[in-house]
Coordinates of C-alpha atoms in Angstrom, one line a residue:
M7 CA -2.5 29.3 6.5
N8 CA -5.0 31.2 8.6
N9 CA -7.7 30.3 6.1
E10 CA -6.9 26.6 6.1
P11 CA -9.4 24.6 8.2
Y12 CA -7.0 22.3 10.0
K13 CA -3.5 20.8 10.1
V14 CA -2.6 17.6 8.2
S15 CA 0.1 15.3 9.3
I16 CA 2.2 13.5 6.6
C17 CA 4.1 10.4 7.8
I18 CA 7.2 9.4 5.7
P19 CA 9.4 6.4 6.5
I20 CA 13.0 6.6 5.5
Y21 CA 15.3 3.7 4.6
G22 CA 17.6 3.3 1.6
V23 CA 16.1 6.0 -0.6
E24 CA 19.0 8.4 -1.3
Q25 CA 18.2 8.3 -5.1
Y26 CA 14.6 9.3 -4.5
I27 CA 14.1 11.3 -1.4
A28 CA 15.0 14.7 -2.9
R29 CA 12.1 14.4 -5.4
C30 CA 9.8 13.2 -2.6
A31 CA 10.7 16.0 -0.2
E32 CA 10.4 18.7 -2.8
S33 CA 6.9 17.6 -3.7
L34 CA 6.0 17.6 0.0
F35 CA 7.5 21.0 0.8
E36 CA 6.0 22.7 -2.3
Q37 CA 2.4 21.8 -1.4
T38 CA -0.1 24.5 -2.0
Y39 CA -1.6 23.6 1.3
H40 CA 0.5 25.2 4.1
N41 CA -0.8 23.9 7.4
I42 CA 1.1 20.6 7.4
E43 CA 3.1 18.6 9.9
Y44 CA 5.8 16.5 8.3
I45 CA 6.9 13.4 10.3
F46 CA 9.9 11.7 8.9
V47 CA 10.8 8.4 10.5
N48 CA 14.5 7.4 10.0
D49 CA 14.6 3.6 10.4
C50 CA 18.4 3.7 10.7
T51 CA 19.1 4.1 7.0
Q52 CA 22.6 3.2 6.0
D53 CA 22.9 5.7 3.1
K54 CA 22.7 9.5 2.7
S55 CA 19.0 9.7 2.7
V56 CA 18.7 11.9 5.8
D57 CA 21.6 14.2 4.7
I58 CA 19.9 14.7 1.4
L59 CA 16.6 15.4 3.1
M60 CA 18.3 18.1 5.2
Q61 CA 19.8 19.7 2.1
V62 CA 16.4 19.9 0.5
L63 CA 14.8 21.3 3.7
S64 CA 17.4 24.1 3.8
K65 CA 15.8 25.5 0.7
Y66 CA 12.4 25.7 2.3
Q67 CA 13.0 27.7 5.5
V68 CA 9.2 28.3 6.0
R69 CA 8.7 24.5 6.3
K70 CA 11.5 23.9 8.9
P71 CA 9.3 24.5 12.0
Q72 CA 6.8 22.0 10.6
V73 CA 9.3 19.1 10.2
K74 CA 9.9 16.3 12.8
I75 CA 12.6 13.7 12.2
I76 CA 12.3 10.7 14.5
N77 CA 15.3 8.3 14.6
H78 CA 14.8 4.7 15.5
K79 CA 17.6 3.4 17.7
Y80 CA 18.0 0.3 15.4
N81 CA 16.4 -0.9 12.1
R82 CA 12.9 -2.0 13.0
G83 CA 11.3 -2.3 9.5
L84 CA 8.6 -0.5 7.6
A85 CA 5.8 -1.7 9.8
A86 CA 7.4 -0.2 12.9
A87 CA 8.1 3.0 11.0
R88 CA 4.4 3.3 10.2
N89 CA 3.5 2.9 13.8
T90 CA 6.1 5.4 15.0
G91 CA 4.7 8.0 12.5
I92 CA 1.1 7.5 13.7
D93 CA 2.1 7.8 17.3
A94 CA 3.7 11.2 16.6
V95 CA 0.7 12.7 14.8
T96 CA -0.6 15.8 16.6
S97 CA -3.4 16.7 14.1
D98 CA -6.9 15.3 13.3
Y99 CA -6.0 14.0 9.8
V100 CA -3.0 11.9 8.6
M101 CA -1.6 11.0 5.2
H102 CA 1.1 8.5 4.4
V103 CA 3.8 9.1 1.7
D104 CA 6.6 6.6 0.9
S105 CA 10.0 8.3 0.5
D106 CA 10.7 6.9 -2.9
D107 CA 7.3 8.3 -4.2
W108 CA 6.1 11.8 -4.8
I109 CA 2.8 13.7 -4.9
E110 CA 1.3 16.5 -7.0
R111 CA 1.7 20.0 -5.6
N112 CA -2.0 20.3 -4.8
A113 CA -2.5 16.8 -3.4
V114 CA -3.1 17.8 0.2
E115 CA -5.3 20.7 -0.9
L116 CA -7.5 18.5 -3.0
L117 CA -7.9 15.9 -0.2
V118 CA -8.8 18.5 2.4
K119 CA -11.2 20.2 0.0
K120 CA -13.0 16.9 -0.6
Q121 CA -13.1 16.2 3.1
I122 CA -14.6 19.6 3.9
E123 CA -17.3 19.1 1.2
T124 CA -18.3 15.7 2.3
G125 CA -17.4 15.4 6.0
A126 CA -15.6 12.1 5.3
D127 CA -13.2 10.6 7.7
Y128 CA -11.6 8.6 4.9
V129 CA -10.7 10.3 1.6
M130 CA -9.3 8.2 -1.3
A131 CA -7.6 9.4 -4.4
N132 CA -6.3 7.9 -7.7
H133 CA -2.6 7.1 -8.2
I134 CA -0.1 6.5 -10.9
Q135 CA 2.3 3.5 -10.8
N136 CA 5.6 4.1 -12.4
L137 CA 7.2 1.0 -13.8
G138 CA 10.1 2.6 -15.7
T139 CA 9.2 2.1 -19.3
Y140 CA 5.5 2.6 -18.8
R141 CA 2.9 3.8 -16.3
I142 CA -0.4 2.4 -15.0
F143 CA -3.2 4.8 -14.1
W144 CA -5.2 3.3 -11.2
E145 CA -8.6 4.8 -10.9
R146 CA -10.5 4.2 -7.6
P147 CA -13.9 2.6 -8.1
H148 CA -16.7 4.8 -6.6
I149 CA -17.4 2.6 -3.6
V150 CA -18.3 4.9 -0.6
N151 CA -20.1 2.4 1.6
P152 CA -17.6 1.6 4.3
R153 CA -18.5 -2.1 4.7
Q154 CA -18.7 -2.6 0.9
L155 CA -15.3 -1.0 0.5
S156 CA -13.8 -3.1 3.2
L157 CA -15.0 -6.3 1.6
S158 CA -13.8 -5.2 -1.8
L159 CA -10.3 -4.6 -0.3
I160 CA -10.3 -7.9 1.5
K161 CA -11.2 -9.7 -1.7
R162 CA -8.4 -7.7 -3.4
Y163 CA -10.8 -6.4 -6.1
M164 CA -9.0 -3.0 -6.0
P165 CA -5.5 -1.7 -5.1
I166 CA -4.7 -1.8 -1.4
N167 CA -2.4 1.0 -0.5
V168 CA -2.2 3.2 2.6
Y169 CA -0.3 5.9 0.9
G170 CA -1.8 8.9 -0.8
Q171 CA -5.1 8.9 1.2
L172 CA -6.5 11.0 4.0
F173 CA -7.6 9.4 7.3
H174 CA -9.0 10.8 10.4
I175 CA -6.6 9.9 13.2
S176 CA -9.4 8.5 15.3
L177 CA -9.8 5.6 12.9
Y178 CA -6.3 4.5 14.1
R179 CA -6.6 5.4 17.8
N180 CA -10.2 4.6 18.6
H181 CA -9.9 1.1 17.1
E182 CA -6.3 0.4 18.0
I183 CA -5.3 -0.2 14.4
R184 CA -1.5 -0.8 14.3
V185 CA 0.8 -2.8 12.0
A186 CA 2.4 -5.9 13.5
E187 CA 6.1 -5.0 14.0
G188 CA 8.3 -7.2 11.9
V189 CA 5.5 -8.0 9.4
N190 CA 6.5 -5.7 6.6
M191 CA 5.1 -7.6 3.6
G192 CA 1.4 -6.7 3.3
E193 CA 1.6 -4.0 5.9
D194 CA -0.9 -1.9 3.9
F195 CA -3.2 -4.8 3.8
Q196 CA -3.2 -5.0 7.6
Q197 CA -4.4 -1.4 7.9
V198 CA -6.6 -0.3 5.0
P199 CA -9.5 -2.8 5.2
R200 CA -9.9 -2.1 8.9
L201 CA -9.7 1.7 8.4
A202 CA -12.4 1.4 5.7
Y203 CA -14.6 -0.7 7.9
Y204 CA -14.6 1.7 10.8
A205 CA -15.0 4.8 8.6
T206 CA -18.3 6.6 9.0
Q207 CA -18.1 8.3 5.6
I208 CA -15.9 7.8 2.5
A209 CA -15.2 10.2 -0.3
I210 CA -13.1 10.0 -3.5
V211 CA -10.8 12.6 -5.2
D212 CA -11.0 11.8 -8.9
E213 CA -7.6 13.4 -9.8
F214 CA -4.4 11.4 -10.0
I215 CA -2.5 12.9 -7.1
Y216 CA 0.1 10.3 -6.1
H217 CA 3.0 8.8 -8.0
N218 CA 4.1 5.3 -6.9
E219 CA 7.7 4.5 -7.8
N220 CA 8.2 0.9 -8.7
T221 CA 11.7 0.9 -10.0
N222 CA 13.4 1.1 -6.6
K223 CA 15.0 -2.4 -6.3
A224 CA 16.1 -1.6 -2.7
S225 CA 12.4 -1.3 -1.7
Y226 CA 11.4 -4.0 0.8
T227 CA 8.5 -5.3 -1.2
R228 CA 10.4 -5.2 -4.5
S229 CA 13.7 -6.7 -3.3
S230 CA 14.5 -10.4 -3.7
F231 CA 12.0 -13.0 -2.4
N232 CA 12.8 -15.2 0.5
I233 CA 10.8 -17.6 2.6
N234 CA 10.7 -15.1 5.5
K235 CA 8.8 -12.6 3.3
W236 CA 6.4 -15.3 2.3
E237 CA 5.7 -16.0 5.9
Q238 CA 5.1 -12.3 6.5
V239 CA 2.5 -12.3 3.7
W240 CA 0.6 -15.1 5.5
S241 CA 0.9 -13.2 8.8
S242 CA -0.7 -10.1 7.3
T243 CA -3.4 -12.3 5.7
Q244 CA -4.1 -14.0 9.0
I245 CA -4.5 -10.6 10.8
I246 CA -7.3 -9.7 8.4
I247 CA -8.8 -13.2 8.6
D248 CA -9.0 -12.9 12.4
F249 CA -10.6 -9.4 11.9
C250 CA -13.2 -10.9 9.6
Q251 CA -14.2 -13.7 11.9
E252 CA -15.9 -11.1 14.2
K253 CA -17.7 -9.1 11.5
G254 CA -20.5 -11.3 10.2
E255 CA -21.2 -13.9 7.5
N256 CA -20.1 -11.8 4.5
F257 CA -16.8 -11.1 6.1
V258 CA -16.2 -14.7 7.1
Q259 CA -16.9 -15.7 3.5
A260 CA -14.5 -13.0 2.3
A261 CA -11.8 -14.3 4.8
N262 CA -12.1 -17.8 3.4
F263 CA -11.8 -16.5 -0.2
L264 CA -8.8 -14.4 0.9
R265 CA -7.0 -17.4 2.4
F266 CA -7.1 -19.3 -0.9
K267 CA -6.5 -16.3 -3.2
T268 CA -3.4 -15.5 -1.2
A269 CA -2.1 -19.0 -1.6
A270 CA -2.5 -18.8 -5.4
N271 CA -1.0 -15.3 -5.6
S272 CA 1.9 -16.4 -3.6
L273 CA 2.8 -18.9 -6.3
I274 CA 2.4 -16.6 -9.2
T275 CA 3.6 -13.2 -7.8
L276 CA 5.8 -13.6 -4.8
T277 CA 7.9 -16.7 -5.5
K278 CA 9.0 -15.4 -9.0
G279 CA 9.5 -19.0 -10.1
K280 CA 11.4 -20.1 -7.0
L281 CA 9.1 -22.7 -5.4
Y282 CA 9.8 -24.5 -2.1
P283 CA 8.3 -28.0 -1.9
I284 CA 7.2 -27.6 1.8
E285 CA 5.5 -24.3 1.2
Y286 CA 4.0 -25.5 -2.1
K287 CA 2.4 -28.5 -0.3
R288 CA 1.1 -26.2 2.5
M289 CA -0.6 -23.9 -0.1
S290 CA -1.9 -26.8 -2.1
D291 CA -3.5 -28.4 1.0
I292 CA -5.2 -25.2 1.9
V293 CA -6.7 -24.6 -1.6
N294 CA -7.6 -28.2 -2.4
A295 CA -9.5 -28.5 0.9
R296 CA -12.2 -26.2 -0.5
R297 CA -12.9 -26.9 -4.1
D298 CA -15.7 -24.4 -4.3
L299 CA -13.4 -21.6 -3.5
W300 CA -10.6 -23.0 -5.6
K301 CA -13.0 -23.0 -8.6
S302 CA -14.0 -19.4 -7.9
M303 CA -10.4 -18.2 -8.6
P304 CA -9.2 -17.3 -12.1
V305 CA -8.3 -20.2 -14.3
T306 CA -4.7 -19.2 -14.4
Q307 CA -4.6 -19.5 -10.6
Q308 CA -6.5 -22.8 -10.6
A309 CA -3.8 -24.3 -12.8
C310 CA -1.2 -23.8 -10.2
F311 CA -2.8 -26.3 -8.0
Y312 CA -4.1 -28.6 -10.7
L313 CA -0.5 -29.4 -11.6
S314 CA 0.9 -31.8 -8.9
N315 CA 4.5 -31.7 -10.0
I316 CA 6.4 -28.8 -8.4
Y317 CA 8.8 -28.5 -11.3
M318 CA 5.9 -28.2 -13.8
V319 CA 4.4 -25.5 -11.6
A320 CA 7.7 -23.6 -11.7
V321 CA 7.5 -23.6 -15.5
Y322 CA 3.9 -22.5 -15.3
V323 CA 4.7 -19.7 -12.8
K324 CA 7.2 -18.1 -15.2
A325 CA 4.9 -18.4 -18.1
A326 CA 2.1 -16.9 -16.1
R327 CA 4.2 -13.9 -15.1
I328 CA 5.0 -13.2 -18.8
L329 CA 1.3 -13.5 -19.6
R330 CA 0.3 -11.2 -16.8
F331 CA 2.8 -8.5 -17.9
A332 CA 1.3 -8.7 -21.5
L333 CA -2.3 -8.5 -20.3
N334 CA -1.4 -5.5 -18.0
K335 CA -0.1 -3.6 -21.0
M336 CA -3.4 -4.3 -22.9
Y337 CA -6.0 -3.8 -20.2
K338 CA -4.7 -1.8 -17.3
K339 CA -5.1 1.7 -18.8
I340 CA -1.4 2.1 -19.5
R341 CA -0.5 5.4 -21.1
H342 CA 2.8 6.0 -22.7
H343 CA 2.9 9.8 -22.6
D344 CA 5.0 11.6 -20.0
I345 CA 3.5 12.6 -16.7
V346 CA 4.2 16.1 -15.5
K347 CA 6.1 15.9 -12.2
P348 CA 5.9 18.5 -9.5

């Protein structure tokens, strides 16, 4: 530990992950990097997640002094848990890990090594998305210009995830970057484009160090859709739109594009075929008000708004989801071999 340059804080929210948290905790406590502060935020989970965490921790006595468990007094949601974790950080660098995911044993070591080599205050890395029967390998594009990266994230040209990356804590604290409490859908999107914008230097670890578990049906983002979640997506979008309005012409254009792309994606991805007439009209009005942006979207998304009958759209949405799944298998670098777990 004496040879390690600094302490890294890892923030881990806990809620409803009793089937996954042992794997997550083991991958954290077995890190080859030793100078780590673990901040677990218990958002009043109703299952045995915390008990299982303590059982795992009992096997790693050397890690016990490094662990903080913060208990919310009542269930406040993922966004609040993120904020609680950031508020508790006592080191210069912070990393987020979701408690149903896991990381490679050398993940922190690789991130710190890259940060030392480059002096970056934001270090990205590749991740693997586990979808049960197959995996998707997501490679980060080599965009190291902060403004360019922020724009690419806002336009959703690349994955937007706060987990599995290394941030200097000053990016949060100096710029008052927080997640809107209660707005849990799109909470990553509220943070990452702003963190990228304010970074002075960005670096990329080319290895796949993070495993994202997408089979947890209890996860907030993967549980059943409802109109409240749809409103949260729009709230997260609006936060970034407001941010863009102050950052120059390119960001204003990106904000306009984001507004319409979010409307289209809401129909295809979030509603899962369950369309609400009032919300459909709201989205259609937004998109059709600017045909230039409407035409800049993929044809599959344009079709959503070309069809005026909501029941026809419902049929289209289901077909589009099947098509998207098929295209993902063909073009998203899916590999069918097993991945070595920590």
